[in-house]
Tab-separated table of C-alpha atoms in Angstrom:
chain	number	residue	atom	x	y	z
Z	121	UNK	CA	-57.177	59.208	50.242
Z	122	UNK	CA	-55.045	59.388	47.170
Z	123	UNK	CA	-55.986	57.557	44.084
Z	124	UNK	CA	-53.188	56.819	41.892
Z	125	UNK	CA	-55.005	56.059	38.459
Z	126	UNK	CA	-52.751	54.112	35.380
Z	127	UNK	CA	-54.020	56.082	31.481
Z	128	UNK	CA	-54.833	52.645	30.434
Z	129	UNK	CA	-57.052	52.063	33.495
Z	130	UNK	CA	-58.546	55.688	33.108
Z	131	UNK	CA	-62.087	54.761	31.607
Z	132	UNK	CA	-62.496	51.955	33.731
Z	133	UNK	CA	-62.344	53.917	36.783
Z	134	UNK	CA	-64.027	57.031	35.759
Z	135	UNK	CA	-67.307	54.433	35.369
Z	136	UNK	CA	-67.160	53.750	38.584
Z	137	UNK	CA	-67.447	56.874	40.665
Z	138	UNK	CA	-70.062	58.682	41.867
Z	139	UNK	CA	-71.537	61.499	40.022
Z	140	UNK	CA	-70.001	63.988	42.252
Z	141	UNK	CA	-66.547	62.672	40.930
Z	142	UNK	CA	-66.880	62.887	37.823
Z	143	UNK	CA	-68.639	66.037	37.552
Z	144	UNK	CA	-65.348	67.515	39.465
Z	145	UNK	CA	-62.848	65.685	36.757
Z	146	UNK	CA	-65.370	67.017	33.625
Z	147	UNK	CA	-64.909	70.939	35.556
Z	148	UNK	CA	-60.976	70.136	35.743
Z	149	UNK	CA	-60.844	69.285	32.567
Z	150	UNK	CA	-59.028	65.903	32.990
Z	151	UNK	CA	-58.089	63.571	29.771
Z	152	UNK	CA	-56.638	60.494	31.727
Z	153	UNK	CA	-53.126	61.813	30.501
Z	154	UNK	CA	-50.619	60.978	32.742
Z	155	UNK	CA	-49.798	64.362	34.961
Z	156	UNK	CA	-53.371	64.944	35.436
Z	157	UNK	CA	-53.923	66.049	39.095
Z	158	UNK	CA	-57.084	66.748	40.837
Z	159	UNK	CA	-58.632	67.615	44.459
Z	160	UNK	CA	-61.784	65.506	44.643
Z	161	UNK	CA	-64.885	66.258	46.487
Z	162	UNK	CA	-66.122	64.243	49.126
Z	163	UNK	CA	-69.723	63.808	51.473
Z	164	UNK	CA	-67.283	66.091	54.022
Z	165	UNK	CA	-64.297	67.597	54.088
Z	166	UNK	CA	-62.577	64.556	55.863
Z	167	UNK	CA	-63.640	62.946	52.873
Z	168	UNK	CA	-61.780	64.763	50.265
Z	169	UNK	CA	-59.354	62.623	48.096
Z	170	UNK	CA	-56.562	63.378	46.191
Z	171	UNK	CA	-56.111	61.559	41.656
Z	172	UNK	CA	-53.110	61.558	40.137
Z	173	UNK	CA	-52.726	60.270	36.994
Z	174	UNK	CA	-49.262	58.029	36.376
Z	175	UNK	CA	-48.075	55.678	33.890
Z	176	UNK	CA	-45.315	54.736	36.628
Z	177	UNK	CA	-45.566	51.295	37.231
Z	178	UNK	CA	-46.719	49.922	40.599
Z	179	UNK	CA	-43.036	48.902	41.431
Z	180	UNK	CA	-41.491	52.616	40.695
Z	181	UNK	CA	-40.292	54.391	43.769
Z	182	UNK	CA	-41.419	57.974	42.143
Z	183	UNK	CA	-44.898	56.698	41.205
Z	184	UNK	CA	-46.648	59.286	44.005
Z	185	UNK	CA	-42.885	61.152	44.611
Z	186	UNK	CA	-44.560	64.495	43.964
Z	187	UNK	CA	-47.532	64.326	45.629
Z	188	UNK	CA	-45.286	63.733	48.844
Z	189	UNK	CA	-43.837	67.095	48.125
Z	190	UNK	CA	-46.453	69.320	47.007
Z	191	UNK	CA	-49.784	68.057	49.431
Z	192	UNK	CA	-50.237	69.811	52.696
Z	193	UNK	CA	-49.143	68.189	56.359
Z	194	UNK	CA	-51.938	65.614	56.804
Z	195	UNK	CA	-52.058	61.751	57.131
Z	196	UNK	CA	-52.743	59.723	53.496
Z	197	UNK	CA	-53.153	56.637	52.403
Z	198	UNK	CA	-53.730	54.588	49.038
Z	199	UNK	CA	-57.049	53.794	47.568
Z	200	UNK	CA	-55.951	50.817	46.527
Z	201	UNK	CA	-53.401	48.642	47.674
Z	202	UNK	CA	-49.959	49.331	49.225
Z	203	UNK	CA	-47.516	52.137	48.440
Z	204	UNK	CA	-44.675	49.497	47.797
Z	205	UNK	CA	-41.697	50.592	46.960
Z	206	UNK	CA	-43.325	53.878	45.955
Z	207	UNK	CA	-43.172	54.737	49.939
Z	208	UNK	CA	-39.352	55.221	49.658
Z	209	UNK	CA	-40.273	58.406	47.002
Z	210	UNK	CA	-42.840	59.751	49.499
Z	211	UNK	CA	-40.121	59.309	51.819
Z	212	UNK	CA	-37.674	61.038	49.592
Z	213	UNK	CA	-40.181	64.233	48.477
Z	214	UNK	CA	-40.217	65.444	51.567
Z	215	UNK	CA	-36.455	66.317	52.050
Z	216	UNK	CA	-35.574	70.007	52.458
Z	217	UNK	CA	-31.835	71.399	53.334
Z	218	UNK	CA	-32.684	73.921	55.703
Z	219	UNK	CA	-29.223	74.045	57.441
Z	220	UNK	CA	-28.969	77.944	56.881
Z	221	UNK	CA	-32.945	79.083	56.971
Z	222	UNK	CA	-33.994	80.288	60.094
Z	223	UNK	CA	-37.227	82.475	59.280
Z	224	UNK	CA	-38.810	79.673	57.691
Z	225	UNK	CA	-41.807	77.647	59.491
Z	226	UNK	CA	-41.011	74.495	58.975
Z	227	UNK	CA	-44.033	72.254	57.245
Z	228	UNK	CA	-45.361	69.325	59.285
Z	229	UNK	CA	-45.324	65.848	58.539
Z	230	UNK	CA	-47.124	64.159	55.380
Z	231	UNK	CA	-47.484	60.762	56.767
Z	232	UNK	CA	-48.331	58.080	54.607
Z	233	UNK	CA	-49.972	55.286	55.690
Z	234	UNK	CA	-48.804	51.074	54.739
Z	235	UNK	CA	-50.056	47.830	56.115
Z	236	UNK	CA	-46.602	46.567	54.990
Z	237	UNK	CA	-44.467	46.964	58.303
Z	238	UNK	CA	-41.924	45.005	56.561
Z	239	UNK	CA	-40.607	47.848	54.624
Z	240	UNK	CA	-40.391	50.505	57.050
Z	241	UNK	CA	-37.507	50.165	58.482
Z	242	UNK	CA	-35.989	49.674	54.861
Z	243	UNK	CA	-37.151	52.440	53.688
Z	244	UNK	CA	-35.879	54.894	56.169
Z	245	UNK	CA	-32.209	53.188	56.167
Z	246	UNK	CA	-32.362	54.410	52.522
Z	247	UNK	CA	-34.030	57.921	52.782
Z	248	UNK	CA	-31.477	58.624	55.681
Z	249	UNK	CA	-28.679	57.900	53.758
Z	250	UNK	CA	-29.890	59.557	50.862
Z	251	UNK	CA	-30.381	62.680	52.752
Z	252	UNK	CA	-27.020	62.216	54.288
Z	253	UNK	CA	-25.675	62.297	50.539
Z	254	UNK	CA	-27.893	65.326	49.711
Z	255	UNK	CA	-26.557	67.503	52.947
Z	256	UNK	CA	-23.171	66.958	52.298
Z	257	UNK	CA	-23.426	68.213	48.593
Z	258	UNK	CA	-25.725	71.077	49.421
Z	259	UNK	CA	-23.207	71.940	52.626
Z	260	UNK	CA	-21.454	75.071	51.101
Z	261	UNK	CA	-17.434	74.543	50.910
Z	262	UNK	CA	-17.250	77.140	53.636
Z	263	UNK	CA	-18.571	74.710	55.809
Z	264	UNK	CA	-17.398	71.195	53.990
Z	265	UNK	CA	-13.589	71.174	53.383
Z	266	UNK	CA	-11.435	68.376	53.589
Z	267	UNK	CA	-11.708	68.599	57.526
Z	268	UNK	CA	-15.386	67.991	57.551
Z	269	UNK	CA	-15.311	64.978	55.109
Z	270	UNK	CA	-12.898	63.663	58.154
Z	271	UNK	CA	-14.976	64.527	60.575
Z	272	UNK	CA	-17.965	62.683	58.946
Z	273	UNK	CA	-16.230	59.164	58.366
Z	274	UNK	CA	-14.919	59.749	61.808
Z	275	UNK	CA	-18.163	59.895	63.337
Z	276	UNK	CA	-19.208	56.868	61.280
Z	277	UNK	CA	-16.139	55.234	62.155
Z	278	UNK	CA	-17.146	55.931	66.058
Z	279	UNK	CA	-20.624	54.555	65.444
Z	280	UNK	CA	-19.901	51.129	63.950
Z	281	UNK	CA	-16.640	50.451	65.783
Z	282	UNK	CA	-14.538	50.839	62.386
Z	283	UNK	CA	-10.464	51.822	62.095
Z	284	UNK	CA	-9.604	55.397	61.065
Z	285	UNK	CA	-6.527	56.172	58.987
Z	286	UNK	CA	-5.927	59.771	58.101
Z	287	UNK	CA	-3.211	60.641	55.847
Z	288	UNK	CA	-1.747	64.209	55.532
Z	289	UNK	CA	1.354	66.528	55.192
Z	290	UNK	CA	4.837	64.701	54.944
Z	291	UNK	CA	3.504	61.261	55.037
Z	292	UNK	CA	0.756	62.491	52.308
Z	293	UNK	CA	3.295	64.012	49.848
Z	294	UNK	CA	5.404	61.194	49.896
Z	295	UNK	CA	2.835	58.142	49.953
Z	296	UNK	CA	0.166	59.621	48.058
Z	297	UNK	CA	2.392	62.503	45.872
Z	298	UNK	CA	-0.874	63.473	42.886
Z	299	UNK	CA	-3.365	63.735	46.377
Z	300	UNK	CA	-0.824	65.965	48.102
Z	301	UNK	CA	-0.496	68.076	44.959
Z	302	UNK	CA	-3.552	68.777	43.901
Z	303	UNK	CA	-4.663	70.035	46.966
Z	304	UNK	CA	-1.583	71.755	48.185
Z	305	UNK	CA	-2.503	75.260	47.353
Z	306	UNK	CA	-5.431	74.879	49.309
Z	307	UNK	CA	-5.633	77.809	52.558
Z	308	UNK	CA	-4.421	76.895	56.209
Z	309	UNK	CA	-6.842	74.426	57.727
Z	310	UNK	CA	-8.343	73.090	54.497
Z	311	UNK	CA	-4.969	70.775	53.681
Z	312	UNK	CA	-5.041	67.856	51.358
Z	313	UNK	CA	-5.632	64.126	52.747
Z	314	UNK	CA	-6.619	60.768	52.363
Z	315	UNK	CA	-9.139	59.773	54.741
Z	316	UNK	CA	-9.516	55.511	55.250
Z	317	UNK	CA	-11.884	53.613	57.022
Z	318	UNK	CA	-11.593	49.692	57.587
Z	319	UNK	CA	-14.102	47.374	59.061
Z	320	UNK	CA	-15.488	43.683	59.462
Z	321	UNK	CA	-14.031	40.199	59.388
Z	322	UNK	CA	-10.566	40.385	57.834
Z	323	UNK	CA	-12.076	36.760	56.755
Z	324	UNK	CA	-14.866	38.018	54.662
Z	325	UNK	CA	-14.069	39.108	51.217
Z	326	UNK	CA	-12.991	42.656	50.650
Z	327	UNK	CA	-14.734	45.458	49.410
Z	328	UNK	CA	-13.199	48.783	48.986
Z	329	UNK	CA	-15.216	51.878	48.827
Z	330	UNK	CA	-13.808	54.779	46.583
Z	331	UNK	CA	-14.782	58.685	46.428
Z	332	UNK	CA	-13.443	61.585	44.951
Z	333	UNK	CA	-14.088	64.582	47.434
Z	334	UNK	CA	-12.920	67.780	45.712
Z	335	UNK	CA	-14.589	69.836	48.496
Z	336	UNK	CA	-14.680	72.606	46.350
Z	337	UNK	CA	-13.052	72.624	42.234
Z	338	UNK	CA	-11.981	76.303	41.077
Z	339	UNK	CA	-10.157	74.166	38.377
Z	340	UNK	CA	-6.739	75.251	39.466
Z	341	UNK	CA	-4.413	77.252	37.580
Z	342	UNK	CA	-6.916	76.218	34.237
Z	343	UNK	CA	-9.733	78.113	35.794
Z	344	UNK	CA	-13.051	77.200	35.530
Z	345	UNK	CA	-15.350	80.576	34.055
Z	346	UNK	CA	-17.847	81.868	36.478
Z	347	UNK	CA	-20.544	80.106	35.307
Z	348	UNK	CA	-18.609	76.360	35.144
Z	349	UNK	CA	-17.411	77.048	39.071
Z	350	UNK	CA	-20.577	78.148	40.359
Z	351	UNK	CA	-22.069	74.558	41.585
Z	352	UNK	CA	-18.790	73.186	42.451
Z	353	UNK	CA	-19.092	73.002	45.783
Z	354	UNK	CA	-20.658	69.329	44.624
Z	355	UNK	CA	-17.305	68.233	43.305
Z	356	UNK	CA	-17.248	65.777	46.291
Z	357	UNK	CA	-20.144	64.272	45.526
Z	358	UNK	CA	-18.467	60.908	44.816
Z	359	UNK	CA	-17.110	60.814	48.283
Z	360	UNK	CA	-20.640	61.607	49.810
Z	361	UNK	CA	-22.253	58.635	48.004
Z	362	UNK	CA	-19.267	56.780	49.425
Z	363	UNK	CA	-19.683	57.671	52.315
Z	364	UNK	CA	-23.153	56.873	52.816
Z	365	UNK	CA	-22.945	53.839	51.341
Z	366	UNK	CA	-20.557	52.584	53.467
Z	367	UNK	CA	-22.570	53.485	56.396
Z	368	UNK	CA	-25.439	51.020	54.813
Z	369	UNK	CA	-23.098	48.405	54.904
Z	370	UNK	CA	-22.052	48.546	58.544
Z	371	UNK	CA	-25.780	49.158	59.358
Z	372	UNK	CA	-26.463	46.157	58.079
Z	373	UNK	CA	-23.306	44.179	58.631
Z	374	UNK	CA	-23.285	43.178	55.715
Z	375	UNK	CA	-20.613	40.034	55.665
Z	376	UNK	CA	-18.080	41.946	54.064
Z	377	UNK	CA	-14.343	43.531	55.041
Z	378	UNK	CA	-14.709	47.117	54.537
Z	379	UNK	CA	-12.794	49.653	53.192
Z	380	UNK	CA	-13.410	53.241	52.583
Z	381	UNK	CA	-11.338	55.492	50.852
Z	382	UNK	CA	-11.843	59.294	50.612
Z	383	UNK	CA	-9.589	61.561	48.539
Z	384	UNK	CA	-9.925	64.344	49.870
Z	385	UNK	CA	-8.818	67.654	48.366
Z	386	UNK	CA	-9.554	71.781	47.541
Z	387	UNK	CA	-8.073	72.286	43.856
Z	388	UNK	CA	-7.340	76.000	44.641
Z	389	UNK	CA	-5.215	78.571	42.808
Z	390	UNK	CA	-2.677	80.288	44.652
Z	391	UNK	CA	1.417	80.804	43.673
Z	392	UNK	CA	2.234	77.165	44.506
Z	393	UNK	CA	-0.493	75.399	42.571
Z	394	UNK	CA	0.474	72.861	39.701
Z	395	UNK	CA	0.760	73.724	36.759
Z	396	UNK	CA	-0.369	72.843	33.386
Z	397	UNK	CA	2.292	70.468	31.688
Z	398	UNK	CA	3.766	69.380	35.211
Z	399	UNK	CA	4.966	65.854	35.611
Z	400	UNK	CA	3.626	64.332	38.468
Z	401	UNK	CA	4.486	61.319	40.421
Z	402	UNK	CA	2.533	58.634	41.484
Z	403	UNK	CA	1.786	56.075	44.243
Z	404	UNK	CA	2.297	53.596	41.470
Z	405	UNK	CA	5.792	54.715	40.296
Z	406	UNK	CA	4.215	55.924	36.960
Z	407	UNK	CA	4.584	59.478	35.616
Z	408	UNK	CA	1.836	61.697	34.571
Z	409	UNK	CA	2.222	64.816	32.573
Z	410	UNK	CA	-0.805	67.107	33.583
Z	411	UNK	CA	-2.041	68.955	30.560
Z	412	UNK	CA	-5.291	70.414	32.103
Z	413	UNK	CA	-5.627	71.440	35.759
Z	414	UNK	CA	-9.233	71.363	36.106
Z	415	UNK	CA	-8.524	67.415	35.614
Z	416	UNK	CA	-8.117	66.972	38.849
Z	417	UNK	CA	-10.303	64.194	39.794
Z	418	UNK	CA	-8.576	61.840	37.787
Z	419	UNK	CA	-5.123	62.421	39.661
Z	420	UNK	CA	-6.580	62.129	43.415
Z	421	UNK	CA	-8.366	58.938	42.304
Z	422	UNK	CA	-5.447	57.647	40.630
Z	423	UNK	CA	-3.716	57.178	43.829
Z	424	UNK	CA	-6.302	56.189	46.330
Z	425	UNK	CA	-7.313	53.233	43.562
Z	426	UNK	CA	-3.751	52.074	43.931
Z	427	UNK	CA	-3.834	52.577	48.032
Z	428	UNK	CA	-7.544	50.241	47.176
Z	429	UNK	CA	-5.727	47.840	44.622
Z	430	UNK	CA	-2.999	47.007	47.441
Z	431	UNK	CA	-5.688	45.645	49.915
Z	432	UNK	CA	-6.269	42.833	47.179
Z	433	UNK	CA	-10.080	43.437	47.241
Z	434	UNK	CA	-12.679	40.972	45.467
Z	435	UNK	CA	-14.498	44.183	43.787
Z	436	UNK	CA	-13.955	47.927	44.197
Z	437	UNK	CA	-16.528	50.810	43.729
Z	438	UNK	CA	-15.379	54.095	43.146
Z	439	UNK	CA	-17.388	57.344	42.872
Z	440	UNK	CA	-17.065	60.641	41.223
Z	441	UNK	CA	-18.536	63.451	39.839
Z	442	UNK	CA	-16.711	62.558	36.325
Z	443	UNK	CA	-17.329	64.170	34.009
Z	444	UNK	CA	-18.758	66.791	32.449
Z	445	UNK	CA	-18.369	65.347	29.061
Z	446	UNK	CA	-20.275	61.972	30.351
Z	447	UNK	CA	-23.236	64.168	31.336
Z	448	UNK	CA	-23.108	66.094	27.545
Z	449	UNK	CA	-23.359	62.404	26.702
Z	450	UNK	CA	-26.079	60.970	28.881
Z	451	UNK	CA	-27.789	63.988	30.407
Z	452	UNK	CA	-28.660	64.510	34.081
Z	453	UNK	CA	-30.841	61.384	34.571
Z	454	UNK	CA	-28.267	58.771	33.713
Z	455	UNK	CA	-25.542	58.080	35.712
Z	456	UNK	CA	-22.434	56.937	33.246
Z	457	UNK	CA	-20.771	53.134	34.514
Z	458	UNK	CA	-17.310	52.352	33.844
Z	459	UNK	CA	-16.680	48.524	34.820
Z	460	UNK	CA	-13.678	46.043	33.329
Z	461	UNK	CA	-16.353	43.006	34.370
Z	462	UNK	CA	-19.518	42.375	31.953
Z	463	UNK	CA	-20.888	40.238	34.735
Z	464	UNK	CA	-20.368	42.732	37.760
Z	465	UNK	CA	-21.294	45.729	35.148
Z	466	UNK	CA	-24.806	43.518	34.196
Z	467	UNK	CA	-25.365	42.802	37.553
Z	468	UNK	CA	-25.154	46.546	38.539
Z	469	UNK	CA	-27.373	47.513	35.841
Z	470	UNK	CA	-30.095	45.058	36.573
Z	471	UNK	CA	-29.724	46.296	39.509
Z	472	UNK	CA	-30.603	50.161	38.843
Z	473	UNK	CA	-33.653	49.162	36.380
Z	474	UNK	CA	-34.679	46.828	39.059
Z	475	UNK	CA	-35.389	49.972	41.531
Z	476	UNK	CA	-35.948	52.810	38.597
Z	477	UNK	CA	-32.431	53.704	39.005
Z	478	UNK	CA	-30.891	53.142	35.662
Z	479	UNK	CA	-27.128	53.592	35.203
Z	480	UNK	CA	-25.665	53.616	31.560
Z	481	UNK	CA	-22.320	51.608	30.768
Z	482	UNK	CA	-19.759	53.496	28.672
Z	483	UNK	CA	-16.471	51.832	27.243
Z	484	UNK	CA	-13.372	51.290	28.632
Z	485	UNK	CA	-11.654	50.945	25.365
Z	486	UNK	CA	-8.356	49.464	24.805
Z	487	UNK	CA	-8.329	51.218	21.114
Z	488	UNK	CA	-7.756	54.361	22.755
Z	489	UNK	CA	-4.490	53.462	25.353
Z	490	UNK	CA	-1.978	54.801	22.548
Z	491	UNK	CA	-3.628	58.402	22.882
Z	492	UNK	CA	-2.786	58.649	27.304
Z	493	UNK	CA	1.208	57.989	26.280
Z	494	UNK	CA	2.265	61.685	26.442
């Protein structure tokens, strides 16, 4: 049994257990605080509970989150009331990327039990494509080039009946010209492309799908020091969210027409990589004088928005791991929103307070259009 206690609530429900309780939370030393964490005693040892202290509200999906990580394989449940939404964290706490460990027992299941059937099934749809966004960022790039990020929307595209369009070499270079050169110094089998998936009703409204996959970023020819290329293997982590996403929406069938875009690209250094101060071309027509290698992103997105904007879509969503100076900004807890619609922008942030996701919207402001003319 797990008793999830509010700081506010703390005296109330101190008065109210038995001696044998309270005599274990005076030896612990517990205040009430929120992070306090004890093993209580019961009449046997199937009657042993677990108190955590938490000033996450009832609604919060990470209320019990760590106590689905850290307490042994066993079967729990709530001492009062349902988990909630607070199942999808227990859910969540128990993922572990084991892809590459193979002398490591793995630990058994810590099942938590819910009267509330209704939010199962849910609840897994989201933890599985959660974890689906997690692998593919933890994947090393050895293992998750270009090629794989095919081979994934492929398989989706197999599963839910969908339309694959894979764009690469001539036709790539000449359709989609800042894609092709980003990636073109990339090694043998790890070639630049854009990978497109398209599915539902051509009668339902449109809905195009986004994501920068820079499978691995060395920064280019404007290297990156050791230290700033270390993690970059989750450069694509705008195409795995993406991705998953768009698997939700087929799951569902949701009553939308689909399309996914993937950019997908290895900004490498090698004797024909671009250069700082190149003019590139665009899908668009419009010239862009590169300054900065390791701003790759930008370029590969550039043309897969305008391969997006051509399908006349009611609302796009795009995804990227941009950029570092957004996280300076925000920090690692706040996702930074760029939108050109207040009420789609609101919406979306209702939206992430609504499930303790919170997103913050910077500006997209037209003061600063003079300073991109090169």
């Amino acid at each position: 049994t797990i008793h999830v206690v509010h700081p506010d609530q703390w005296q109330d429900w101190l008065k109210g257990q038995p001696p044998r309780i309270r005599t274990a939370i005076s030896a612990h030393k517990l205040t009430g605080k929120a992070g306090n964490r004890a093993v209580l005693p019961g009449e046997g040892p199937e009657d042993w509970a677990m108190l955590l202290v938490c000033d996450e509200a009832e609604t919060s999906p990470f209320r019990i989150a760590s106590l689905g990580e850290q307490l042994p394989e066993g079967t729990y449940r709530l001492a009062n009331g349902e988990p909630g939404a607070a199942m999808l964290g227990w859910v969540l706490a128990q993922y572990r990327f084991d892809r590459y460990r193979k002398d490591e027992a793995a630990q058994g299941p810590r099942v938590l039990l819910t009267g509330e059937l209704g939010r199962i099934e849910e609840t897994l749809r989201l933890a599985a494509a959660t974890f689906k966004v997690r692998d593919l960022v933890n994947t090393p790039a050895s293992d998750m080039g270009p090629a794989e990020l095919e081979a994934e929307v492929e398989a989706l595209a197999k599963s839910h009946g969908a339309t694959l369009t894979v764009t690469r070499g001539d036709a790539l270079e000449q359709g989609y010209p800042m894609i092709h050169t980003v990636g073109m110094a990339a090694a043998r089998g790890r070639e630049p492309r854009l990978i497109e998936l398209e599915w539902g009703n051509p009668d339902h409204p449109r809905l195009a799908l986004v994501g920068k996959g820079v499978c691995f970023d060395t920064g280019g020819l404007d290297i990156k020091p050791s230290a700033g290329m270390r993690l970059m293997k989750k450069d694509m982590g705008g195409a795995a969210h993406a991705i998953a996403l768009a698997g939700l929406v087929m799951a569902q069938r949701l009553p939308v027409r689909l399309h996914l875009l993937v950019a997908a690209v290895e900004n490498s250094v090698a004797g024909n990589a671009f250069r700082p101060g190149d003019v590139l071309r665009t899908r668009k027509g419009l010239t862009v004088e590169n300054t900065n290698t390791d701003a790759e992103g930008r370029l590969i997105l550039g043309d897969a928005l305008t391969r997006a904007v051509e399908g006349k879509p009611g609302m796009i969503l795009d995804f990227a791991t941009l950029t570092g100076a957004a996280r300076v900004a925000l920090g690692p807890d706040l996702p930074a929103l760029f939108a050109n619609d207040d009420a789609l922008a609101g919406a979306m942030l209702d939206a992430g307070d609504g499930v303790k996701d919170p997103l913050w919207r910077l500006p997209l402001w037209d003061g600063y259009d003079e300073m991109l003319k090169s």
